[in-house]
Coordinates of N, CA and C and ligand atoms in Angstrom, one line a residue:
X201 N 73.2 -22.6 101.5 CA 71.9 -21.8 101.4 C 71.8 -21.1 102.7
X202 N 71.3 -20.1 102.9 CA 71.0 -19.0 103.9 C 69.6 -18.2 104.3
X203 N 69.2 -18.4 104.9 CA 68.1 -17.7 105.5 C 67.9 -17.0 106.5
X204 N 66.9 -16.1 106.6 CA 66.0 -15.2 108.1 C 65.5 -15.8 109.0
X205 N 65.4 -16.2 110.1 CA 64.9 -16.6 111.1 C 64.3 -16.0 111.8
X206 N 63.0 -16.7 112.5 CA 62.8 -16.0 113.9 C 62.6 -17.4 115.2
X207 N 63.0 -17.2 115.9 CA 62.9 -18.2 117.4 C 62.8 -17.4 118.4
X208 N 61.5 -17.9 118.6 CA 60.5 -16.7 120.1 C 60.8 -15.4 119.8
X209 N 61.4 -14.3 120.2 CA 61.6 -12.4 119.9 C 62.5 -12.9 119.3
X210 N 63.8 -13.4 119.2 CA 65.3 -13.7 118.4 C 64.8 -14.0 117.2
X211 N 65.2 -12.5 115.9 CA 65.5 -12.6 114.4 C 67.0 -13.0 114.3
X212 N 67.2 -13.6 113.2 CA 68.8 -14.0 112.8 C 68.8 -14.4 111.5
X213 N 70.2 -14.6 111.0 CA 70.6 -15.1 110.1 C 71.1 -16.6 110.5
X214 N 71.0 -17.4 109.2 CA 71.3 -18.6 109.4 C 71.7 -19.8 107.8
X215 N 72.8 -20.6 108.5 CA 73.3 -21.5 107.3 C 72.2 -22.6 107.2
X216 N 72.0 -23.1 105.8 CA 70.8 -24.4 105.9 C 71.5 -25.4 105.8
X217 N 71.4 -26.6 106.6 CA 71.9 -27.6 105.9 C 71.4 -29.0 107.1
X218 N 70.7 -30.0 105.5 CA 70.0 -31.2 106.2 C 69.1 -30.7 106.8
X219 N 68.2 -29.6 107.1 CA 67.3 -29.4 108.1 C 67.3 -29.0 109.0
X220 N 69.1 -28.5 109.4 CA 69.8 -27.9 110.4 C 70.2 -26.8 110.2
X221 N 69.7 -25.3 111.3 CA 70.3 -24.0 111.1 C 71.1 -24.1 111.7
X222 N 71.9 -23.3 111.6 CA 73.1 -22.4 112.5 C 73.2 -21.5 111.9
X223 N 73.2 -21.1 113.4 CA 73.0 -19.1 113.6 C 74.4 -18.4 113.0
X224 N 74.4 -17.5 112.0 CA 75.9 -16.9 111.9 C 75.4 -15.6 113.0
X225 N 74.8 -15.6 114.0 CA 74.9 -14.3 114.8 C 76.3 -14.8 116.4
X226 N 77.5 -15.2 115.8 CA 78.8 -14.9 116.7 C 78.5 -16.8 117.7
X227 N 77.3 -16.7 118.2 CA 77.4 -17.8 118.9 C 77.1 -19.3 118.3
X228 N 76.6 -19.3 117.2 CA 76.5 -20.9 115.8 C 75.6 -21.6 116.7
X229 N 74.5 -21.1 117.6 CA 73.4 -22.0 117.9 C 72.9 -23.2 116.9
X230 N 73.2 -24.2 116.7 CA 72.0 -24.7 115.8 C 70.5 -24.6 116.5
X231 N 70.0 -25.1 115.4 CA 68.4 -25.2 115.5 C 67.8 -26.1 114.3
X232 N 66.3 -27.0 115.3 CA 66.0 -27.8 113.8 C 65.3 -26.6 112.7
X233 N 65.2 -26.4 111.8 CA 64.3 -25.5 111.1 C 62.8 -26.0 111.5
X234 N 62.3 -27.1 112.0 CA 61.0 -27.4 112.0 C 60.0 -26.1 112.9
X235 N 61.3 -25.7 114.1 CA 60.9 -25.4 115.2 C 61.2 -23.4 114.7
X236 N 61.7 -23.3 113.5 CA 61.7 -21.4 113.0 C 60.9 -21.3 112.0
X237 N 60.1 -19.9 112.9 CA 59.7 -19.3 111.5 C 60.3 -18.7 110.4
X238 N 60.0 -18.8 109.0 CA 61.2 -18.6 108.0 C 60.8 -17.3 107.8
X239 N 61.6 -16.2 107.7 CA 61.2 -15.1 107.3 C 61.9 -14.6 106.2
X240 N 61.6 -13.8 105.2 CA 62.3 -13.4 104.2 C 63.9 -13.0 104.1
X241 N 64.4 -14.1 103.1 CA 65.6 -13.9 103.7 C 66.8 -12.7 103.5
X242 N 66.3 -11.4 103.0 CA 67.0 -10.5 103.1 C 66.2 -9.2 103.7
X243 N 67.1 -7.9 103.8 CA 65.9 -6.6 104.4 C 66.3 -5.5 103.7
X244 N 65.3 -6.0 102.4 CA 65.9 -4.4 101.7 C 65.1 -2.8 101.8
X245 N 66.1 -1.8 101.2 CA 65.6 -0.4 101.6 C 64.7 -0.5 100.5
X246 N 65.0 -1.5 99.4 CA 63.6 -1.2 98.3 C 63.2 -2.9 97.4
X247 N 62.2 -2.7 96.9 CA 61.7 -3.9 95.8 C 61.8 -2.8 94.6
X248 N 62.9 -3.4 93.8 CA 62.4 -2.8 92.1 C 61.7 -4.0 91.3
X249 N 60.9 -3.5 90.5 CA 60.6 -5.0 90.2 C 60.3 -4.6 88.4
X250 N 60.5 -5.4 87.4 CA 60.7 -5.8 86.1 C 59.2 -5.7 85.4
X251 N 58.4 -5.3 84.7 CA 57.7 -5.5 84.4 C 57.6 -7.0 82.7
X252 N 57.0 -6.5 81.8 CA 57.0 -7.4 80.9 C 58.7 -7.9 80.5
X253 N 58.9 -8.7 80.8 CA 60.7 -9.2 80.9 C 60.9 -10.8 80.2
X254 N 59.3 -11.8 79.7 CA 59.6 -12.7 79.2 C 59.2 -13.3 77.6
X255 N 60.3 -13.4 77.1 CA 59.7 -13.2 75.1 C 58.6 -14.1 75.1
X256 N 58.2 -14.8 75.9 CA 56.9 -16.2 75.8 C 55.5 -15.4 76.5
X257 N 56.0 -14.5 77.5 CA 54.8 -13.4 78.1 C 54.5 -12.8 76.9
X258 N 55.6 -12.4 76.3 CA 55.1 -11.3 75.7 C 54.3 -11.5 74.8
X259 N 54.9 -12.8 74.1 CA 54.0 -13.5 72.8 C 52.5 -13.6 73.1
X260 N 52.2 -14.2 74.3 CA 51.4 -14.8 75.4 C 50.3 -13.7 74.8
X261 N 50.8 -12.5 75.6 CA 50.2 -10.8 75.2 C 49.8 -10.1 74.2
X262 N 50.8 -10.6 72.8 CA 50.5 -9.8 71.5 C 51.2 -8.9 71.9
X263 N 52.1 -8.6 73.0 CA 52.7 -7.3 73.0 C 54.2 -7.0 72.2
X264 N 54.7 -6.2 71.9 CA 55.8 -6.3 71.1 C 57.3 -6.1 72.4
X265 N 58.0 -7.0 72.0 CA 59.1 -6.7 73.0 C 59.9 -5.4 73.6
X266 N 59.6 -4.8 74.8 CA 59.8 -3.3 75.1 C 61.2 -3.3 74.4
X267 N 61.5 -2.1 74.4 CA 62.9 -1.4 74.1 C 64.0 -1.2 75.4
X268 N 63.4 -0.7 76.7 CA 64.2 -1.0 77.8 C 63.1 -1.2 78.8
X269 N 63.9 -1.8 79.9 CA 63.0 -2.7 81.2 C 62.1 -1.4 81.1
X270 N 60.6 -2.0 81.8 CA 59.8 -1.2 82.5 C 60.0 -1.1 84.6
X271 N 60.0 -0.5 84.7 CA 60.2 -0.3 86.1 C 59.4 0.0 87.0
X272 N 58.9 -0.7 88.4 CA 58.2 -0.3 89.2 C 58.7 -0.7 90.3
X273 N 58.2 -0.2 91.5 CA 58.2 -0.6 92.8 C 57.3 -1.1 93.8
X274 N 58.0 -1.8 94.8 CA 57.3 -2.3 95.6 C 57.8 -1.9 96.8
X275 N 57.0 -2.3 98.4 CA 57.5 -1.3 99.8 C 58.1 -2.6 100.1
X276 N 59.0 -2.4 101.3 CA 59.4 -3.5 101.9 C 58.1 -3.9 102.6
X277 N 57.5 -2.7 103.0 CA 56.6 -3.7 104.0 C 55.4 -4.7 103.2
X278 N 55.3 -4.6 102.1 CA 54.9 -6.4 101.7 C 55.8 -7.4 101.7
X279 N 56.3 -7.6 101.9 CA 57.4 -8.5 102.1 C 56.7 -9.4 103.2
X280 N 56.9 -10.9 102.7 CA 55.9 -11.9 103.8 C 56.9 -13.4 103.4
X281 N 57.3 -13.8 104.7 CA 58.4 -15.0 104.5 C 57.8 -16.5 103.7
X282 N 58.7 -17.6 103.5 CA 57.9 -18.6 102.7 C 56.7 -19.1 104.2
X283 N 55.4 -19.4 104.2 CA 54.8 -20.3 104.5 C 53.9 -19.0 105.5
X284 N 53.8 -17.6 105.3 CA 53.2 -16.9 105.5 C 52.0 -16.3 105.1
X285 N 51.0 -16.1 105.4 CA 49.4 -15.9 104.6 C 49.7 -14.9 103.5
X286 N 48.9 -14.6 102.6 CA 48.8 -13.8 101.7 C 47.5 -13.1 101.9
X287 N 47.3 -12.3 102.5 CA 45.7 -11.7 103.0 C 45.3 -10.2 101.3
X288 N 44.0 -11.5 101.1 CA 43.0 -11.0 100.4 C 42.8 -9.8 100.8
X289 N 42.8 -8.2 99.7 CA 42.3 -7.0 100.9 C 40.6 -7.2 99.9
X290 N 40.1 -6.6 100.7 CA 39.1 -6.0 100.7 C 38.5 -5.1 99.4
X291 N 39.2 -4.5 99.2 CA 39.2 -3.5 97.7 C 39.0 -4.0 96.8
X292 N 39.5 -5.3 96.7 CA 40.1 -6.2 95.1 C 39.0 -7.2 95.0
X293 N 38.8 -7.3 94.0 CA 38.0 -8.7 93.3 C 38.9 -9.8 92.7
X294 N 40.3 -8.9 92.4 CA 40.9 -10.1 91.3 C 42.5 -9.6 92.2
X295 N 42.6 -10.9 92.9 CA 44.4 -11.2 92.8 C 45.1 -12.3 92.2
X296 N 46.3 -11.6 91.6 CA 46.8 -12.6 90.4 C 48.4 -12.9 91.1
X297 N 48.7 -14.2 91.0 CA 49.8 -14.7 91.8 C 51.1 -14.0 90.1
X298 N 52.2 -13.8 90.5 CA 53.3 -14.0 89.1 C 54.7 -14.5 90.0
X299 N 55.0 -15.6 89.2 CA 56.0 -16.4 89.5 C 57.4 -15.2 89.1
X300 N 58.4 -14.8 89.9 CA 59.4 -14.5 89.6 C 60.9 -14.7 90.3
X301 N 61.8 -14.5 89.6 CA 63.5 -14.5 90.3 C 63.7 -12.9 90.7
X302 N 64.1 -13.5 91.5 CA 64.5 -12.1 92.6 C 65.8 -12.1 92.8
X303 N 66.7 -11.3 92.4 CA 68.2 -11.1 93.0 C 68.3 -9.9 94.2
X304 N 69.1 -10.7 95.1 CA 69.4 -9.9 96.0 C 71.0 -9.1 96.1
X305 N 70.8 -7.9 96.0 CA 72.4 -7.3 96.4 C 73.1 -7.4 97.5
X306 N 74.6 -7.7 97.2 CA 75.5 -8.6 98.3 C 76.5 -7.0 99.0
X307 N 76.4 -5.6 97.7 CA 76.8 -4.5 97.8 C 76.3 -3.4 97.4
X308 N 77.1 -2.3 98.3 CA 76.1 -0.6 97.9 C 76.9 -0.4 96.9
X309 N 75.9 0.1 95.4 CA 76.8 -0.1 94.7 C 76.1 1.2 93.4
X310 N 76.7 1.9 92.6 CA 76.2 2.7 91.4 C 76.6 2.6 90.2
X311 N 75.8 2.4 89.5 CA 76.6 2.7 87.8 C 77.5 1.3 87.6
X312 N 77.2 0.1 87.4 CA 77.7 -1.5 87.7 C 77.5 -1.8 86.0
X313 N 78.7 -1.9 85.5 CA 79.0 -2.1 84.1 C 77.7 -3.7 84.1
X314 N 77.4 -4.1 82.8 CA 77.1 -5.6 82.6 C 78.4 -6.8 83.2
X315 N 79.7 -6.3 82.8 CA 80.4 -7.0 82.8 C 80.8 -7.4 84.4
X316 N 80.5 -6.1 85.2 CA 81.0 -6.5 86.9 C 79.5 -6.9 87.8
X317 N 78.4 -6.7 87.0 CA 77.1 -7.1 88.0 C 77.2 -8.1 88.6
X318 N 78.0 -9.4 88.1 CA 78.0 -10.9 88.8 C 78.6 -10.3 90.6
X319 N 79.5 -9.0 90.2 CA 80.3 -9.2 91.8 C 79.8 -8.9 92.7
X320 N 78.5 -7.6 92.4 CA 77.6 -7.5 93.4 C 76.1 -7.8 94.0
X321 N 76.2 -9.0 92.9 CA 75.4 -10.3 93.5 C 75.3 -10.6 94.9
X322 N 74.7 -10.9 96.3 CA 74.6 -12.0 97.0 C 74.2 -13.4 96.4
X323 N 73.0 -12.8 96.1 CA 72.2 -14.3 95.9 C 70.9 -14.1 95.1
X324 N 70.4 -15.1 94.8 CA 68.9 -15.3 94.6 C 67.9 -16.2 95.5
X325 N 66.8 -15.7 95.3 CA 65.5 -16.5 95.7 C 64.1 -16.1 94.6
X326 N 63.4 -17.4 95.2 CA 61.9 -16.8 94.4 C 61.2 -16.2 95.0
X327 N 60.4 -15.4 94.1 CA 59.4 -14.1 94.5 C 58.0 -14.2 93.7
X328 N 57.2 -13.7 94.6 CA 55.3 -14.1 94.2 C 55.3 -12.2 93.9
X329 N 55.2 -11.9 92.8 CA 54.7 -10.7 92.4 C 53.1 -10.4 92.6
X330 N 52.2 -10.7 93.5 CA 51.0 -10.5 94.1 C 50.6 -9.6 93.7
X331 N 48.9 -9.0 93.0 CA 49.0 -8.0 92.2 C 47.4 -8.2 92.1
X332 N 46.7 -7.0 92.8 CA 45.5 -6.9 92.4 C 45.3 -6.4 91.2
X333 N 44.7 -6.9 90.0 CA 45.0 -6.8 88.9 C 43.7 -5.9 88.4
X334 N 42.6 -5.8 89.0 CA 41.7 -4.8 88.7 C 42.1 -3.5 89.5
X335 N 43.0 -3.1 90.8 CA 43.0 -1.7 91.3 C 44.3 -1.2 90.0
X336 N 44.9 -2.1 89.6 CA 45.8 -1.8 88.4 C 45.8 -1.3 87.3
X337 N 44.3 -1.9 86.9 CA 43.6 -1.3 85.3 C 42.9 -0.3 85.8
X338 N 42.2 -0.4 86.8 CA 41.4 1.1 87.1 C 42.0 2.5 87.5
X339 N 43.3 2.6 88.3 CA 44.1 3.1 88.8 C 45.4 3.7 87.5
X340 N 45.7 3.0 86.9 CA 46.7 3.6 85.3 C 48.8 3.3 86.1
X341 N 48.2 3.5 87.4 CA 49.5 3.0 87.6 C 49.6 2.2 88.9
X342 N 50.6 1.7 89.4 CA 50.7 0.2 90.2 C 51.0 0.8 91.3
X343 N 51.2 1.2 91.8 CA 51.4 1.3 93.2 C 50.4 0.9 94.0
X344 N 49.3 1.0 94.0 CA 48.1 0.6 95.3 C 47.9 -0.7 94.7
X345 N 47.7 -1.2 93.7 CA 48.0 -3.0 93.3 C 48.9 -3.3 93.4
X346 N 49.9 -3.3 93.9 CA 51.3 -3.8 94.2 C 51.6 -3.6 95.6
X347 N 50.7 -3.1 96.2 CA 51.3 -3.0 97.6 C 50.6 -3.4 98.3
X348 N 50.0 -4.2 98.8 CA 49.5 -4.5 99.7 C 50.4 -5.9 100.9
X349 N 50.4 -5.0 102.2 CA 51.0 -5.7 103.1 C 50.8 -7.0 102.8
X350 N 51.9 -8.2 102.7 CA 51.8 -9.3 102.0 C 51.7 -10.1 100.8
X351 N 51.7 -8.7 99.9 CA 51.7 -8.8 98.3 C 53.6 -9.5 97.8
X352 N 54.1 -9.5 98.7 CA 55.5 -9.7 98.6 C 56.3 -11.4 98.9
X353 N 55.7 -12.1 98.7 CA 56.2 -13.5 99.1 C 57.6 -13.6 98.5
X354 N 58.3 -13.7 99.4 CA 59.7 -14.3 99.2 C 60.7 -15.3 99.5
X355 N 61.4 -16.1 99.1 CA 62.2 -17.1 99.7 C 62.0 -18.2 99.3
X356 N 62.0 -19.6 99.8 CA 62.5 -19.7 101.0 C 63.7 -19.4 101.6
X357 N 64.8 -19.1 101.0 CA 65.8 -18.6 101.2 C 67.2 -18.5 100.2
X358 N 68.3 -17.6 100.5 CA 69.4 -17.3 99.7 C 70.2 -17.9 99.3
X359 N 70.3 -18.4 97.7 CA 71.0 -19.8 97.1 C 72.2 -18.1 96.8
X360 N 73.4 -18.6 97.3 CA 74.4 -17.8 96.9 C 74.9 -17.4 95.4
X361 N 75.2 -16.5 95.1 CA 75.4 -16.3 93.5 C 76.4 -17.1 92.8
X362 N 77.3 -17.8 93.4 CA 78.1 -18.4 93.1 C 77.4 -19.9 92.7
X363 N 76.2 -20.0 93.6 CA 75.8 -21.7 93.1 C 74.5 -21.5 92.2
X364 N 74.2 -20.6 91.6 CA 72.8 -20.3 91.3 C 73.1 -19.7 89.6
X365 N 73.2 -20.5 88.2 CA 73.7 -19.7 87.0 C 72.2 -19.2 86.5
X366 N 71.7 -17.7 86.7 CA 70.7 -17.0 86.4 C 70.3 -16.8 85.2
X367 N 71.0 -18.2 84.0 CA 70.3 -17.6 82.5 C 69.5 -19.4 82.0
X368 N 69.5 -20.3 83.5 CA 69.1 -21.6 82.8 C 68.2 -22.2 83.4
X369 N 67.4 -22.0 84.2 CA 66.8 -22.8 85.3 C 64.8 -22.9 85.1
X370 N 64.6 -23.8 85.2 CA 63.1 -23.2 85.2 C 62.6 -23.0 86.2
X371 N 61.2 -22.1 85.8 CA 60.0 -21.2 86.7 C 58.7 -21.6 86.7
X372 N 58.3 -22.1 87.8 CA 57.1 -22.7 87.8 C 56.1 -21.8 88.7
X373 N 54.4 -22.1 88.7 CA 53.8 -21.7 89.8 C 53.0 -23.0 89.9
X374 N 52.6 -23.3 91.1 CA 51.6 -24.2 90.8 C 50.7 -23.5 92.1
X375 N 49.0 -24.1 91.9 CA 48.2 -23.4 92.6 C 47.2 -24.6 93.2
X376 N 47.6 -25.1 94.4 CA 46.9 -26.1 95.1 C 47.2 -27.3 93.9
X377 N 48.6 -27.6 94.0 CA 49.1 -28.4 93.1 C 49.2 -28.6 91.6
X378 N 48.4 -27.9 91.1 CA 48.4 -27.6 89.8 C 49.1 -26.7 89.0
X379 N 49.9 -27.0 87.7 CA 50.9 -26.2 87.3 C 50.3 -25.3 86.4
X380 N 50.7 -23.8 86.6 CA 49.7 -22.8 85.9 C 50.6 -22.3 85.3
X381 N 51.9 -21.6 85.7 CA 53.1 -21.0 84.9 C 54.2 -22.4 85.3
X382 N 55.0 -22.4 83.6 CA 56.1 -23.4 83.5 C 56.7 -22.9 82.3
X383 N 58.4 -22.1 82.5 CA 59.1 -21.1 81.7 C 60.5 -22.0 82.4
X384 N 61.3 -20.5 81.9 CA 62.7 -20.7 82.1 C 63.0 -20.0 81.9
X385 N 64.4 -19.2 83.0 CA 64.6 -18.1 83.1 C 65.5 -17.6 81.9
X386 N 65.7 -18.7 80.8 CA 66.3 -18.5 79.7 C 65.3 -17.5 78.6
X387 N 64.2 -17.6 78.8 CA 63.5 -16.6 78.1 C 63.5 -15.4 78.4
X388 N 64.0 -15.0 79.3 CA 64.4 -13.1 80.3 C 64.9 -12.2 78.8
X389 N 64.0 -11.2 78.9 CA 64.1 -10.4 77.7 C 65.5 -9.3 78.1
X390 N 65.6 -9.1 78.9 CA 66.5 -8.6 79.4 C 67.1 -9.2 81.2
X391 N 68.4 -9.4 81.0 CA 69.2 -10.5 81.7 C 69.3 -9.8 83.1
X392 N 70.2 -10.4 83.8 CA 70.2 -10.3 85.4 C 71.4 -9.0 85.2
X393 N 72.1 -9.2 84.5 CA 73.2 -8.5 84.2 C 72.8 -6.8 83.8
X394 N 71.8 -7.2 82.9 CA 71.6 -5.8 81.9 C 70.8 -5.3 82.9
X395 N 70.2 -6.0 83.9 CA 68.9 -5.3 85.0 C 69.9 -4.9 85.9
X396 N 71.0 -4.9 86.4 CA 71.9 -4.6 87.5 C 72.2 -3.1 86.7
X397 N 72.9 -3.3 85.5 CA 73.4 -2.3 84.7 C 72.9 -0.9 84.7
X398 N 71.1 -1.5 84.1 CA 70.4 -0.7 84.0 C 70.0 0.0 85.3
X399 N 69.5 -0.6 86.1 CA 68.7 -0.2 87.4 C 70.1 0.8 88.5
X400 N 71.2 0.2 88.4 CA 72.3 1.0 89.2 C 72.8 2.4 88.2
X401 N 73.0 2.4 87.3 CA 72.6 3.4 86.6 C 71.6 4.8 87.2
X402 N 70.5 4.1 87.6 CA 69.6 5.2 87.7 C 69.8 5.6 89.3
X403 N 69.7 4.4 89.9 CA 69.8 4.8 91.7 C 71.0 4.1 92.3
X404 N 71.5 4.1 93.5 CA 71.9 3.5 94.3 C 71.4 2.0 95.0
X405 N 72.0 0.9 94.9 CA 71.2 0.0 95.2 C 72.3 -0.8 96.6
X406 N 71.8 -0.7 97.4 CA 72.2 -1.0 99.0 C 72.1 -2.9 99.1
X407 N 72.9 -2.9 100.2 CA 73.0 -4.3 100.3 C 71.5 -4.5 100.9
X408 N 70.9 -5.9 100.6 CA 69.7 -6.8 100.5 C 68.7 -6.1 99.8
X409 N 68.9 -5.4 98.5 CA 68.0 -4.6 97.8 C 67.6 -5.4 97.0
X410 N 66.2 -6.0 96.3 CA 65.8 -7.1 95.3 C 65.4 -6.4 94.2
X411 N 66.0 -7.3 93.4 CA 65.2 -6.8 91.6 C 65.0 -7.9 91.2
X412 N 63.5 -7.9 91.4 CA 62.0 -9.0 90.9 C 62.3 -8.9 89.0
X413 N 62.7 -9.8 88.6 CA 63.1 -9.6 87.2 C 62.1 -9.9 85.8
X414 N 60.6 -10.4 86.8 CA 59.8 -10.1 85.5 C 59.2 -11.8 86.0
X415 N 57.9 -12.1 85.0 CA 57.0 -13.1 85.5 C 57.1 -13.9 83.7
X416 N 57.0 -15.0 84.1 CA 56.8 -15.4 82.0 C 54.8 -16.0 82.3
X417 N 54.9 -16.5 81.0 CA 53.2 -16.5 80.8 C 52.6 -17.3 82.0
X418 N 51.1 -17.4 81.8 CA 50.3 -18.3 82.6 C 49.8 -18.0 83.5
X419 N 50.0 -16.0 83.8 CA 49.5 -15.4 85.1 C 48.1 -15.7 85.1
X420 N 47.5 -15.9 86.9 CA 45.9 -16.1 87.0 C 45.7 -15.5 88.4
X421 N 44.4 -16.2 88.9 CA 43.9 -15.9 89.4 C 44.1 -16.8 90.9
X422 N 44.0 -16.0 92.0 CA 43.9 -16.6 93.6 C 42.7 -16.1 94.3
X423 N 42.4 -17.0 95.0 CA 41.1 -17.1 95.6 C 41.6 -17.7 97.5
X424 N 40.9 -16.9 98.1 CA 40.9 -17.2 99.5 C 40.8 -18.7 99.8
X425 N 42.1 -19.8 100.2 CA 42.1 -20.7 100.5 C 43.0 -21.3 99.9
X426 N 43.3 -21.0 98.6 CA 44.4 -21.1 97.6 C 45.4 -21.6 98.7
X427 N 46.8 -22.5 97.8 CA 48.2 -22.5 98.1 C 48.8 -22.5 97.0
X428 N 49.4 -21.0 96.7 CA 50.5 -21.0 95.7 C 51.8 -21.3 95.8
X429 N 52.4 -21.7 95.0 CA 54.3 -22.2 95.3 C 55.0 -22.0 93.9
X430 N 55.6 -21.1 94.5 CA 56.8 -20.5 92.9 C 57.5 -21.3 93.0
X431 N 58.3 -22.0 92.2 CA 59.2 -22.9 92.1 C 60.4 -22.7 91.1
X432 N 61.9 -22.1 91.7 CA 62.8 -21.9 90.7 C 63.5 -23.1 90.7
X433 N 64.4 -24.0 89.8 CA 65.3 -24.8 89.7 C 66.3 -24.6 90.1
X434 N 66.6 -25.4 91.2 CA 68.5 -25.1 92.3 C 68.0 -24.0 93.4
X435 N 66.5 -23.0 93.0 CA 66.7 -23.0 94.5 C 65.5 -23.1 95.7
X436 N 64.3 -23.6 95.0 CA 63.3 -24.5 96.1 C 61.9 -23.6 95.5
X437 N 61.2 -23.9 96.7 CA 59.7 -24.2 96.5 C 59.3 -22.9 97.6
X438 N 58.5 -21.5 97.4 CA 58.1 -20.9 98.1 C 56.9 -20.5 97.9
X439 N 56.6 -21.3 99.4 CA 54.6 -21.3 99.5 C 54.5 -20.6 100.8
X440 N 52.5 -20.5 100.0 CA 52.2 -19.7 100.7 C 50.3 -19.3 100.6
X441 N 49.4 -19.7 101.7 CA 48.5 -19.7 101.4 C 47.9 -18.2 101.2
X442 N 46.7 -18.1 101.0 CA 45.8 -17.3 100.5 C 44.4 -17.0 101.4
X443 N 44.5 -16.1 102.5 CA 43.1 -15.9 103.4 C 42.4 -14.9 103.1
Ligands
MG1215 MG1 55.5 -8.9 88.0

C-alpha cells in the first residue's frame, strides 16, 4: 500500500507497512505514520466523477438505469487527505456525505479499449463525494455543489491494482459510528473497465487522474461535528470530521 505524506515542509511518497513508512523519494527514510500527516494519495490534473452508477441507488430512486455514465467534475482543489476537516460552507443548509471507489491512473493514456483498462490502472482508494445537495437542486447543474474546498475526501491511501479486484468488495459509510450506506461494488451499473473505456474515449487522462465511479443507496445528511468513514473492503477506512 502507498501513500502522500507530509513531515514538517517535506511532501513525499511512501510504502505502508505495520505502521512503518518509507520514503520512495531516493533516500528510504522510514517514518512511524503516527508522526505524518496523510495527505491524498495521488495529484491529479482532474476528478471525473460517475453520477447514478448503482442498480440498488437506482431502485432506491425510482430512477430507470441510465443508458451511458453521467459525467461530472470535480477541482483538485477539494481534494482533503484521510483525517482532514470537511468545512461546512456557509451557503448550504444541506451536505450529504456519498460513499465512493475512486481509481487512480498509473498512465497518460487515450481511447483504452475495455479489454486494456486493467493496464492503466495504478490503484484504488475510497472517496467522500461531499455535495451540497440544495446549491445542486437550485443551481440545475453541480459545479458550485461539488466544489467546495474539501468537498473531496480521499484515501487513506493506494491499494495497488494488482491487489484490489474492483467487481467484489463492499462499500460502507458510517456516520459517528453508525452504518448509513452498505453496498458492493458488485452492483456498479457500469464497471471500472467500461468507465476507463468510456471516459478516455472522450479526454486524455494523465497519470494520478481519479474516476469517482458512483455512490450506491443510503445517501444523507452531515452536520458540523459529524465523523464520516467510507469504508471499501481490502482497502481501509477514510475519515474525516465535519466543522
Ligand atoms: Mg457521487
Amino acid at each position: 500500500m502507498f501513500g502522500r505524506f507530509k513531515y514538517s515542509d517535506e511532501v513525499f511518497y511512501g510504502e505502508i507497512s505495520n505502521g512503518i513508512v518509507i520514503s520512495r523519494e531516493g533516500d528510504g527514510k522510514t517514518y512511524d505514520i503516527e508522526e505524518l500527516e496523510v495527505l491524498p494519495p495521488c495529484v491529479p490534473t482532474k476528478i471525473i466523477c460517475v453520477g447514478l452508477n448503482y442498480h440498488d441507488h437506482a431502485a432506491e430512486l425510482g430512477l430507470a438505469v441510465p443508458e451511458e455514465p453521467i459525467l461530472f467534475l470535480k477541482p483538485p482543489s477539494a481534494l482533503l487527505g484521510h483525517g482532514g476537516k470537511i468545512i461546512y460552507p456557509k451557503s448550504s443548509q444541506r451536505v450529504d456525505y456519498e460513499a465512493e471507489l475512486a481509481v487512480i491512473m498509473g498512465k497518460k493514456c487515450k481511447s483504452i479499449s475495455y479489454e486494456r483498462a486493467h493496464d492503466v490502472i495504478a490503484g484504488f482508494t475510497c472517496f467522500n463525494d461531499v455535495t451540497a445537495r440544495d446549491l445542486q437542486r437550485k443551481d440545475g447543474q453541480w459545479t458550485r455543489a461539488k466544489s467546495f474546498d474539501s468537498f473531496a475526501p480521499a484515501g487513506p491511501f493506494l491499494v495497488p491494482a494488482d491487489e484490489f479486484k474492483a467487481d467484489n468488495a463492499y462499500i460502507r459509510t458510517r456516520v459517528n459510528g453508525e452504518i448509513r450506506q452498505d453496498s458492493n461494488i458488485s452492483n456498479l451499473i457500469f464497471d471500472v473497465p467500461y468507465l476507463i473505456e468510456f471516459i478516455s474515449g472522450i479526454m486524455t487522462l494523465e497519470v494520478g487522474d481519479m474516476i469517482v465511479t458512483g455512490t450506491p443507496p443510503g445517501v444523507g445528511e452531515l452536520k458540523p461535528g459529524d465523523l464520516v468513514e467510507v469504508e471499501i473492503e481490502g482497502i481501509g477506512i477514510l475519515g474525516n470530521e465535519v466543522v
